[in-house]
Coordinates of N, CA and C in Angstrom, one line a residue:
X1 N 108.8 110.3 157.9 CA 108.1 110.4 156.6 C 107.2 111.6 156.6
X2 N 107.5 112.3 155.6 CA 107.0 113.3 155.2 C 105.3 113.4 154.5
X3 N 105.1 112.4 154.4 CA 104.2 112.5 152.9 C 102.7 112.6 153.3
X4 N 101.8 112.9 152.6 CA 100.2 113.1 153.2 C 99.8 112.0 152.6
X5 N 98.3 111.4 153.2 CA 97.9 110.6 152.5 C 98.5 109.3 152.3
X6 N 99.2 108.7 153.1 CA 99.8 107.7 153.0 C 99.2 106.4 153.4
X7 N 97.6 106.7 154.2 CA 96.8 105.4 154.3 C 96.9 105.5 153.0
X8 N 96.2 106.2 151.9 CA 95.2 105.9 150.9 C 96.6 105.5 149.8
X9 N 97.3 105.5 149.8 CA 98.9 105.0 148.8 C 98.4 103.2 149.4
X10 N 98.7 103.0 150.6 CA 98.6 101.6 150.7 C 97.3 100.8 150.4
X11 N 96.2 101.8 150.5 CA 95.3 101.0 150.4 C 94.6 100.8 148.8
X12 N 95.5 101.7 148.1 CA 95.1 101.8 146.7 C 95.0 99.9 145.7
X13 N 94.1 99.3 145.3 CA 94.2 98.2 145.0 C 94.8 98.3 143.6
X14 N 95.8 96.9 143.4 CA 97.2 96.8 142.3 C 96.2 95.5 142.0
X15 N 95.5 95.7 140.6 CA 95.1 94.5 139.6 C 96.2 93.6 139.5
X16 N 95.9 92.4 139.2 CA 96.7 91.5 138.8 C 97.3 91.2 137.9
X17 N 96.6 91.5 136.7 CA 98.2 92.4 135.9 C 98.9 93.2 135.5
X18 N 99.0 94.1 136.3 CA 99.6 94.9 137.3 C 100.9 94.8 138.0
X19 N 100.1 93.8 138.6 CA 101.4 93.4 139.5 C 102.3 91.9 138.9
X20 N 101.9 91.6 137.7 CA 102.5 90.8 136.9 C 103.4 91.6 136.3
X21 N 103.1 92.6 136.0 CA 104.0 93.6 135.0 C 105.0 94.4 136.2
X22 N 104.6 94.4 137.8 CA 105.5 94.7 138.2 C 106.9 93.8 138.9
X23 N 106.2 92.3 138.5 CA 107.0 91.1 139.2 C 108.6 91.3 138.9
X24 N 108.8 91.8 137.2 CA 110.1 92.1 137.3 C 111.3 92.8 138.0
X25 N 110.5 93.4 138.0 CA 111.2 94.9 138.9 C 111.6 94.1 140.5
X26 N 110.2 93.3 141.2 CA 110.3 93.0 142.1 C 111.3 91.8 142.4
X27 N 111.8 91.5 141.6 CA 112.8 89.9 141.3 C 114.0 90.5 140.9
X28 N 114.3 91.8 140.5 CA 115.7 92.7 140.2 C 115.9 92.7 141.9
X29 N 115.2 93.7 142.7 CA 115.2 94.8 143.8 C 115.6 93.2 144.9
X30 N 114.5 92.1 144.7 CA 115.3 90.9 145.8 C 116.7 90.2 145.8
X31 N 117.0 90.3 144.1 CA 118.3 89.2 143.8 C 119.2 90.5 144.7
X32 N 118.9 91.4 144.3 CA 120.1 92.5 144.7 C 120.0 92.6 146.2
X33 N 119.1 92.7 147.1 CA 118.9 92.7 148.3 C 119.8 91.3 148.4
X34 N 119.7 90.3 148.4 CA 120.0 88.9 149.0 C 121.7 88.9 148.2
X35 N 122.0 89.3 147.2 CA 123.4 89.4 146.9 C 123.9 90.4 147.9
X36 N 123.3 91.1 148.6 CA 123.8 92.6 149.5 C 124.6 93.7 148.8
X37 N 124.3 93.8 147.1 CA 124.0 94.9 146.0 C 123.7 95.8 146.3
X38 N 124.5 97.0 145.9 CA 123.4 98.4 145.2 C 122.7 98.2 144.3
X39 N 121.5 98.9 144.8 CA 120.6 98.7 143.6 C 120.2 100.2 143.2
X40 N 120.2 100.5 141.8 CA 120.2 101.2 141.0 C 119.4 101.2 140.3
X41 N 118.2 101.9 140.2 CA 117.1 102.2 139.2 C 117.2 103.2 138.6
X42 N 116.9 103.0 136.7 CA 117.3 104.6 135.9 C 115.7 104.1 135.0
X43 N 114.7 105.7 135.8 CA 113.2 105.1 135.1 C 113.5 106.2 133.6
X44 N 112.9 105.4 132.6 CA 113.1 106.3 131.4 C 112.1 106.5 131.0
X45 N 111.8 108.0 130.2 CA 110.4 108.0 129.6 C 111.0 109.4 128.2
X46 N 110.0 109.2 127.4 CA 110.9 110.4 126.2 C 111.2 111.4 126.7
X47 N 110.4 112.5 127.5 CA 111.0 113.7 127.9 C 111.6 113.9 129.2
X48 N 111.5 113.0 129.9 CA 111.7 112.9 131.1 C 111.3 114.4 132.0
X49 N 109.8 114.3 131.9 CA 109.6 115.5 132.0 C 108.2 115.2 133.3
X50 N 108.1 113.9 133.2 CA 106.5 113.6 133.9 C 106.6 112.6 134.8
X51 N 106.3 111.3 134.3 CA 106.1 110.0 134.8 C 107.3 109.2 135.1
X52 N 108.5 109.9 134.4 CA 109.9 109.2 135.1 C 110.7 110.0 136.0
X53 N 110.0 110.9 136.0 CA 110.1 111.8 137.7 C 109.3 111.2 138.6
X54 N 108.1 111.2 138.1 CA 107.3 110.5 139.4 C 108.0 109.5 140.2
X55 N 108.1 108.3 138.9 CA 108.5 107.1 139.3 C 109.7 107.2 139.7
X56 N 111.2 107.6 139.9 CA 111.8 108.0 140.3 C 112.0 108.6 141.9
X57 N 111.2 109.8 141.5 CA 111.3 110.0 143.5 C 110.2 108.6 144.2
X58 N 109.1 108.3 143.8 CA 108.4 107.5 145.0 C 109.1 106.2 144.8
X59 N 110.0 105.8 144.3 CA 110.7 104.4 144.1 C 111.7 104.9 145.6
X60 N 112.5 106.1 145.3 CA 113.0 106.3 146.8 C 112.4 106.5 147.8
X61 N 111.2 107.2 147.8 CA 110.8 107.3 148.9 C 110.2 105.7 149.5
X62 N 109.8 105.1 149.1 CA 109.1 103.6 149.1 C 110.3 102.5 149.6
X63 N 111.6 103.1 149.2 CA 112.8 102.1 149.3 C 113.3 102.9 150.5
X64 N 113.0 104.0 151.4 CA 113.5 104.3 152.6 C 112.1 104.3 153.6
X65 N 110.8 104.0 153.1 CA 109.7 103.5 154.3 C 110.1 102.4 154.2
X66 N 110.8 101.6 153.5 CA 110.9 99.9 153.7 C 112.0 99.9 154.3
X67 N 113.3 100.1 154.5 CA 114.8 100.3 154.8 C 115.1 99.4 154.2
X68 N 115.4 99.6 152.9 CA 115.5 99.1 152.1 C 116.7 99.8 151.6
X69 N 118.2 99.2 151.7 CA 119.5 100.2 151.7 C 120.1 100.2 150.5
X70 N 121.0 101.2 150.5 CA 121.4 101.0 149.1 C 120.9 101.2 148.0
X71 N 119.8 101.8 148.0 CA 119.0 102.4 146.9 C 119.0 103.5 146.3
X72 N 119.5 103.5 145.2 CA 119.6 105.4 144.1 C 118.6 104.9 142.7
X73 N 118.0 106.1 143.2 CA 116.8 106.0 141.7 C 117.3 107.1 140.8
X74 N 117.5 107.2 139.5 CA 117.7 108.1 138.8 C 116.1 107.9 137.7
X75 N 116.7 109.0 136.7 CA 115.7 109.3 135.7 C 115.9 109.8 134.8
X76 N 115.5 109.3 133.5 CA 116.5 110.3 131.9 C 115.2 109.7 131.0
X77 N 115.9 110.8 129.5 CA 115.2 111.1 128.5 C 115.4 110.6 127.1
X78 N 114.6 110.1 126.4 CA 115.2 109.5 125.0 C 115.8 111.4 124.6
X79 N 115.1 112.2 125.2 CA 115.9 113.8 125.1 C 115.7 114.9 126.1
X80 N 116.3 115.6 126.4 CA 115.7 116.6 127.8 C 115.0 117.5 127.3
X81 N 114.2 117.5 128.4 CA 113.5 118.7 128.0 C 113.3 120.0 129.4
X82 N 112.8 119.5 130.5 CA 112.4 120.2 132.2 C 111.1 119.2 132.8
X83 N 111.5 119.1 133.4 CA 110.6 118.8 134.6 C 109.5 119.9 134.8
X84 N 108.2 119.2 134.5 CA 107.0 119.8 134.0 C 106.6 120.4 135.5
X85 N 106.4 121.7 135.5 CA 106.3 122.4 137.1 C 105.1 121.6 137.9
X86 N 103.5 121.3 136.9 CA 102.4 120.3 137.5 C 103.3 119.4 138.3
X87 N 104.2 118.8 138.0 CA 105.0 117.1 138.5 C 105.0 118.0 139.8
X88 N 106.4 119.1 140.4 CA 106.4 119.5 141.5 C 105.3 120.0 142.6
X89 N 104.3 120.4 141.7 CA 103.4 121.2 142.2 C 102.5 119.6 143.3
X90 N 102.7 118.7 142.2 CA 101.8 117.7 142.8 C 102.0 116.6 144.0
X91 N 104.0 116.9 143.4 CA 104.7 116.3 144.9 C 104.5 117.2 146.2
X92 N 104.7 118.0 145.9 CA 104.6 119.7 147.0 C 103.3 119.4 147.7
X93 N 102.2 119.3 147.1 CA 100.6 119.1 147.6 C 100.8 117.4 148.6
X94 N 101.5 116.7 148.1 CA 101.4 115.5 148.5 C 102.2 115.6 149.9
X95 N 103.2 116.5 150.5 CA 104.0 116.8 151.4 C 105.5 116.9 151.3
X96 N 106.1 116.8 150.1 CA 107.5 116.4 150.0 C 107.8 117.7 149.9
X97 N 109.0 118.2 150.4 CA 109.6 119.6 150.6 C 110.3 120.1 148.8
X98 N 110.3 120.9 148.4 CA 110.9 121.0 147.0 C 111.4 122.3 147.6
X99 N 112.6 122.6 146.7 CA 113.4 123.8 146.5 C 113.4 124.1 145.5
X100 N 113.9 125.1 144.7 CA 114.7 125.0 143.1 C 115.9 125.6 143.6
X101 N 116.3 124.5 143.2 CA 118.3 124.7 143.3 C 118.7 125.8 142.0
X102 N 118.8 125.7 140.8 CA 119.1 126.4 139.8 C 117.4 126.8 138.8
X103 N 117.3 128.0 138.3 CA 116.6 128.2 137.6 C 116.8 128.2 136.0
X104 N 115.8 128.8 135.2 CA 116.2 128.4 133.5 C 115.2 127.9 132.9
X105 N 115.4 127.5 131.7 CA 114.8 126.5 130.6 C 114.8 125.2 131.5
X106 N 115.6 124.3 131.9 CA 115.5 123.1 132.6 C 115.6 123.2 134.1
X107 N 114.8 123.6 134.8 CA 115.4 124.2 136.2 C 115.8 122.6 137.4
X108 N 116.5 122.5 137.9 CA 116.9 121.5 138.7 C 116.2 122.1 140.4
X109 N 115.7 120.8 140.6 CA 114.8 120.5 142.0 C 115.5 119.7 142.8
X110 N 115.4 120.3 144.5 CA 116.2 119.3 145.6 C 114.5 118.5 145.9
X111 N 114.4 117.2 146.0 CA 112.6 117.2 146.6 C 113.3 116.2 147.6
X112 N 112.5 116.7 149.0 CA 112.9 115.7 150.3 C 111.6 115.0 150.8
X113 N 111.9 113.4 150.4 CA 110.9 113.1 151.4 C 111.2 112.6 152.6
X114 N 112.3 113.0 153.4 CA 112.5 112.8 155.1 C 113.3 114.0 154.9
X115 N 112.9 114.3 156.8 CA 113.7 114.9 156.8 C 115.3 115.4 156.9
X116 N 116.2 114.0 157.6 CA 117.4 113.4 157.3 C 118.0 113.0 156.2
X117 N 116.7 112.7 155.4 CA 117.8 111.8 154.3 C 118.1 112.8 153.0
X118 N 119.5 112.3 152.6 CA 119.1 113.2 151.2 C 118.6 113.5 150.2
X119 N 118.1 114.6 149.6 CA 117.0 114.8 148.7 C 117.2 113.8 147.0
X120 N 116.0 113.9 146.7 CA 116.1 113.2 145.2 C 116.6 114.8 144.7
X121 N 117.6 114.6 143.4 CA 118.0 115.9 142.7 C 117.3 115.4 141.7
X122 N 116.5 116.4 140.6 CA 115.6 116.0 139.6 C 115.1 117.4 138.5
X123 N 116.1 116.9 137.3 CA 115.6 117.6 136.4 C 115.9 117.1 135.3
X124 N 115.4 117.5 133.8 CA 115.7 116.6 132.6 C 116.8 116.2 132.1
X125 N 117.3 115.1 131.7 CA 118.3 114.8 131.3 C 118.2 113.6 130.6
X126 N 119.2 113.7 129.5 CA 119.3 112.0 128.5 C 118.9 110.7 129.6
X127 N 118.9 109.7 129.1 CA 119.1 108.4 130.2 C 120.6 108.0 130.3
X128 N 121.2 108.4 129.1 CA 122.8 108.1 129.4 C 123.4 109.5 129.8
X129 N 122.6 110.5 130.3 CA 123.7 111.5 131.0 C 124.5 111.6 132.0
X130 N 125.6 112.3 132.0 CA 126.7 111.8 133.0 C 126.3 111.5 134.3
X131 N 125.2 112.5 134.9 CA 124.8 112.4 136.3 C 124.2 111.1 136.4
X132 N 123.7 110.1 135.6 CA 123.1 108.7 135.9 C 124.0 107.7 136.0
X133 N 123.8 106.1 136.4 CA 124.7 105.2 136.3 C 124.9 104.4 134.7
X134 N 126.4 104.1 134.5 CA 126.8 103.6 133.4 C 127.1 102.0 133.1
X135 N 126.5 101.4 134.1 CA 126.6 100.0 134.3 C 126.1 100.0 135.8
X136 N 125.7 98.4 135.6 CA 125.0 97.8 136.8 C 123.5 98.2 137.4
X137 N 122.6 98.6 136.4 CA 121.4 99.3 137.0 C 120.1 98.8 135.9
X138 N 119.1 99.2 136.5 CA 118.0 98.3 135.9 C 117.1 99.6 134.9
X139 N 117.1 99.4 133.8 CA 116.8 100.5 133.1 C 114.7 100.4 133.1
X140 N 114.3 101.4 133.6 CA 112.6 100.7 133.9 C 111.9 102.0 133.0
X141 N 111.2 101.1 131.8 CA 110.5 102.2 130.7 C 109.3 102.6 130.9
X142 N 109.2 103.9 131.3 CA 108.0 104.4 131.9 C 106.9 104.8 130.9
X143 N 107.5 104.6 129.7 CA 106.1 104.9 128.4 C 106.4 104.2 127.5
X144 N 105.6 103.6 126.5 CA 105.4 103.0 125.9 C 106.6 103.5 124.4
X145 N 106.4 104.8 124.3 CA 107.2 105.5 123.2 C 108.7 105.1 123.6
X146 N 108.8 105.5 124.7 CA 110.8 105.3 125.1 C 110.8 104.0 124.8
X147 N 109.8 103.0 125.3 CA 110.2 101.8 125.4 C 110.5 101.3 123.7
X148 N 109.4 101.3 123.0 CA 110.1 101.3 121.6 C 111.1 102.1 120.5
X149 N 111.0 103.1 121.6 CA 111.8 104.0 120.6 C 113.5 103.6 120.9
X150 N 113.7 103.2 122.4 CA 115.0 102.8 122.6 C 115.3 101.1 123.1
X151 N 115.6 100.2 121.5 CA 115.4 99.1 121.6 C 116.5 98.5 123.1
X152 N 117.9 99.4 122.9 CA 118.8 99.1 123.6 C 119.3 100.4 124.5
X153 N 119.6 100.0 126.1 CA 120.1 100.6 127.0 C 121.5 100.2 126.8
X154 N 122.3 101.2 126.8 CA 123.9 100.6 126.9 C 123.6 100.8 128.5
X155 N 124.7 99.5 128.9 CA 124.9 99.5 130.5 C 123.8 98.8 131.1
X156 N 122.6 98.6 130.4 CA 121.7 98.0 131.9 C 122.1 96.5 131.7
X157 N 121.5 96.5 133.4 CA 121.6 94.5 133.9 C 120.4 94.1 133.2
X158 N 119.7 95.0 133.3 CA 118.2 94.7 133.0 C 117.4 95.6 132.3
X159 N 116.2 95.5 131.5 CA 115.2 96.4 130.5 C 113.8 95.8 131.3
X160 N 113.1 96.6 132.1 CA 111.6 96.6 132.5 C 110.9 97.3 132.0
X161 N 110.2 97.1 131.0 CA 108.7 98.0 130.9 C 107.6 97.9 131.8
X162 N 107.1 99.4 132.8 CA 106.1 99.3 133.3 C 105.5 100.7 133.3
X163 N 105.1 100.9 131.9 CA 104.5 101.9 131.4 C 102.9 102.4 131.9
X164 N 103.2 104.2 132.3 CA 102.2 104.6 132.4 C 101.3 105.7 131.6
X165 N 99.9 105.6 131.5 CA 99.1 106.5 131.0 C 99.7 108.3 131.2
X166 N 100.2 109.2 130.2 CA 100.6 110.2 130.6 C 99.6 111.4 131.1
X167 N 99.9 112.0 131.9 CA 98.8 112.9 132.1 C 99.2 114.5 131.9
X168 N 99.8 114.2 130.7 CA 100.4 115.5 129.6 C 98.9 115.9 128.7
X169 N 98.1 114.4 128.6 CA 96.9 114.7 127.8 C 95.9 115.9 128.4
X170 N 96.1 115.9 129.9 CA 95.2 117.5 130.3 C 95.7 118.1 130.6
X171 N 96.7 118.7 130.1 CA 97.8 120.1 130.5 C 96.3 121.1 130.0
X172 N 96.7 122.0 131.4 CA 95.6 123.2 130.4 C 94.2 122.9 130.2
X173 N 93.6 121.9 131.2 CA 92.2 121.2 131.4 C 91.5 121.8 132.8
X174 N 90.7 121.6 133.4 CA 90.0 121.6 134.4 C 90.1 120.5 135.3
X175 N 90.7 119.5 134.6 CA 90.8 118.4 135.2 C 92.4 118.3 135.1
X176 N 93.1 118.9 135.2 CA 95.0 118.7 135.2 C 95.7 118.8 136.6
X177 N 94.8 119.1 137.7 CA 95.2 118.8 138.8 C 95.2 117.7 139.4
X178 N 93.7 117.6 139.2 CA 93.6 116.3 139.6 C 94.0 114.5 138.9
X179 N 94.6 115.0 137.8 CA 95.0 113.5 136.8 C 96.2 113.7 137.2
X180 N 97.0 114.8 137.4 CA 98.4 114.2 137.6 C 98.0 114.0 139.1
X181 N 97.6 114.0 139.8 CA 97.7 113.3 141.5 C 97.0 112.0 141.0
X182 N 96.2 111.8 140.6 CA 95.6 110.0 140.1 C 97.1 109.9 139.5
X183 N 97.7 109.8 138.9 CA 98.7 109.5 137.6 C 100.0 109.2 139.1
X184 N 100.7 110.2 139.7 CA 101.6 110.3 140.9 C 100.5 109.1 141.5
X185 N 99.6 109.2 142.3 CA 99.1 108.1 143.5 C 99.1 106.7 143.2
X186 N 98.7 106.6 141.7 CA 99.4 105.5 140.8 C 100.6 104.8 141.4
X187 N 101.9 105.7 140.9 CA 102.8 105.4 140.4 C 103.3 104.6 142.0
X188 N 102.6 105.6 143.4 CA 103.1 105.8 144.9 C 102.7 103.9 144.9
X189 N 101.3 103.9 144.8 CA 100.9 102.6 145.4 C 101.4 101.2 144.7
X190 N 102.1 101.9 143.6 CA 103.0 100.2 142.7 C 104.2 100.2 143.4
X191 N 104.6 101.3 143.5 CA 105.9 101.6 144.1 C 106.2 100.9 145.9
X192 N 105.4 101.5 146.4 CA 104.5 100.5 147.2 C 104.5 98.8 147.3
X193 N 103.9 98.7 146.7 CA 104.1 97.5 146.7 C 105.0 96.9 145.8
X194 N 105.9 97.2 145.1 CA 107.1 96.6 145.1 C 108.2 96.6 145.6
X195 N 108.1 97.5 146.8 CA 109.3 97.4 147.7 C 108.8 97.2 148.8
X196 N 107.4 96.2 149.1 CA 106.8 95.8 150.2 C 107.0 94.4 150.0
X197 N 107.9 93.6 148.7 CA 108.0 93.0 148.2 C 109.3 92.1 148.6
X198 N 110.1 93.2 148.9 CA 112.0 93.1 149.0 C 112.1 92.7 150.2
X199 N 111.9 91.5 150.4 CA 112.8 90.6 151.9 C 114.7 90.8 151.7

């Protein structure tokens, strides 16, 4: 494991409704463990540009500190847009290796959190784009807008809302470094404890 800071991920305290709102997720990730399932997670947020990146790579990285097998996290957009460079900048600081595979308007990212395993690939895309799954996966709404804006996922087993505060509000602040690491250490320590969860 790659990552810095990984006392203060565990020790981060998860309020209790919180973790009520994460119960679902956690009751998908066990049926599928105990059926001996792939499990498939596709986090959606409108741009897929912030918070369903986050949630995305530390869902994998959290499902390979647990050995937790069989795990692919994807990520998509009520529309694409790019992966907001702050997002990488903040995994990069946190320890995860990033490349840029292709450059452009939407540039695509290899990010490794081990060294062995293979990297999360991550850049914007619909929620139904080709590179995501088309059945059997648990569709998890990372904002409050996707979530109302897309009443229906074609293809999911399941629809979880566990929406987060975006930290698009301090793009261009004094404080924009440090909210998207509160906003990511968030996302690490739910993530955390829902796959601390998966017998």
């Amino acid at each position: 494991m790659m990552i810095l800071g990984f006392d203060k991920i565990k020790e981060l305290e998860i309020k209790d409704y919180r973790k009520a709102t994460l119960q679902p997720l956690v009751n998908y990730i066990q049926s599928k463990v105990k059926d001996k399932q792939e499990i498939r997670l596709n986090f959606i947020c409108t741009h897929n540009s912030r918070r369903s990146h986050l949630s995305q790579v530390w869902a994998q990285t959290m499902a390979h500190y647990f050995n937790i097998k069989n795990v692919f996290c994807y990520s998509g957009g009520t529309e694409a847009t790019a992966l907001f460079s702050m997002v990488a900048k903040t995994l990069e600081n946190t320890g995860f290796k990033i490349d840029v595979i292709s450059n452009g308007n939407n540039p695509i990212y290899s990010i490794k959190y081990s060294n062995n395993e293979h990297p999360v690939v991550c850049f914007s895309k619909k929620y139904d784009d080709n590179f995501n799954p088309t059945s059997e996966f648990a569709a998890i709404m990372t904002c409050s807008q996707a979530d109302e804006g897309c009443p229906f996922i074609t293809g999911a087993e399941k629809r979880i809302p566990i929406t987060y505060e975006d930290p698009k509000v301090f793009d261009n602040t004094a404080q924009q470094a440090e909210k998207y690491q509160e906003r990511s250490l968030q996302i690490a320590s739910e993530m955390f404890y829902v796959f601390s969860q998966a017998k």
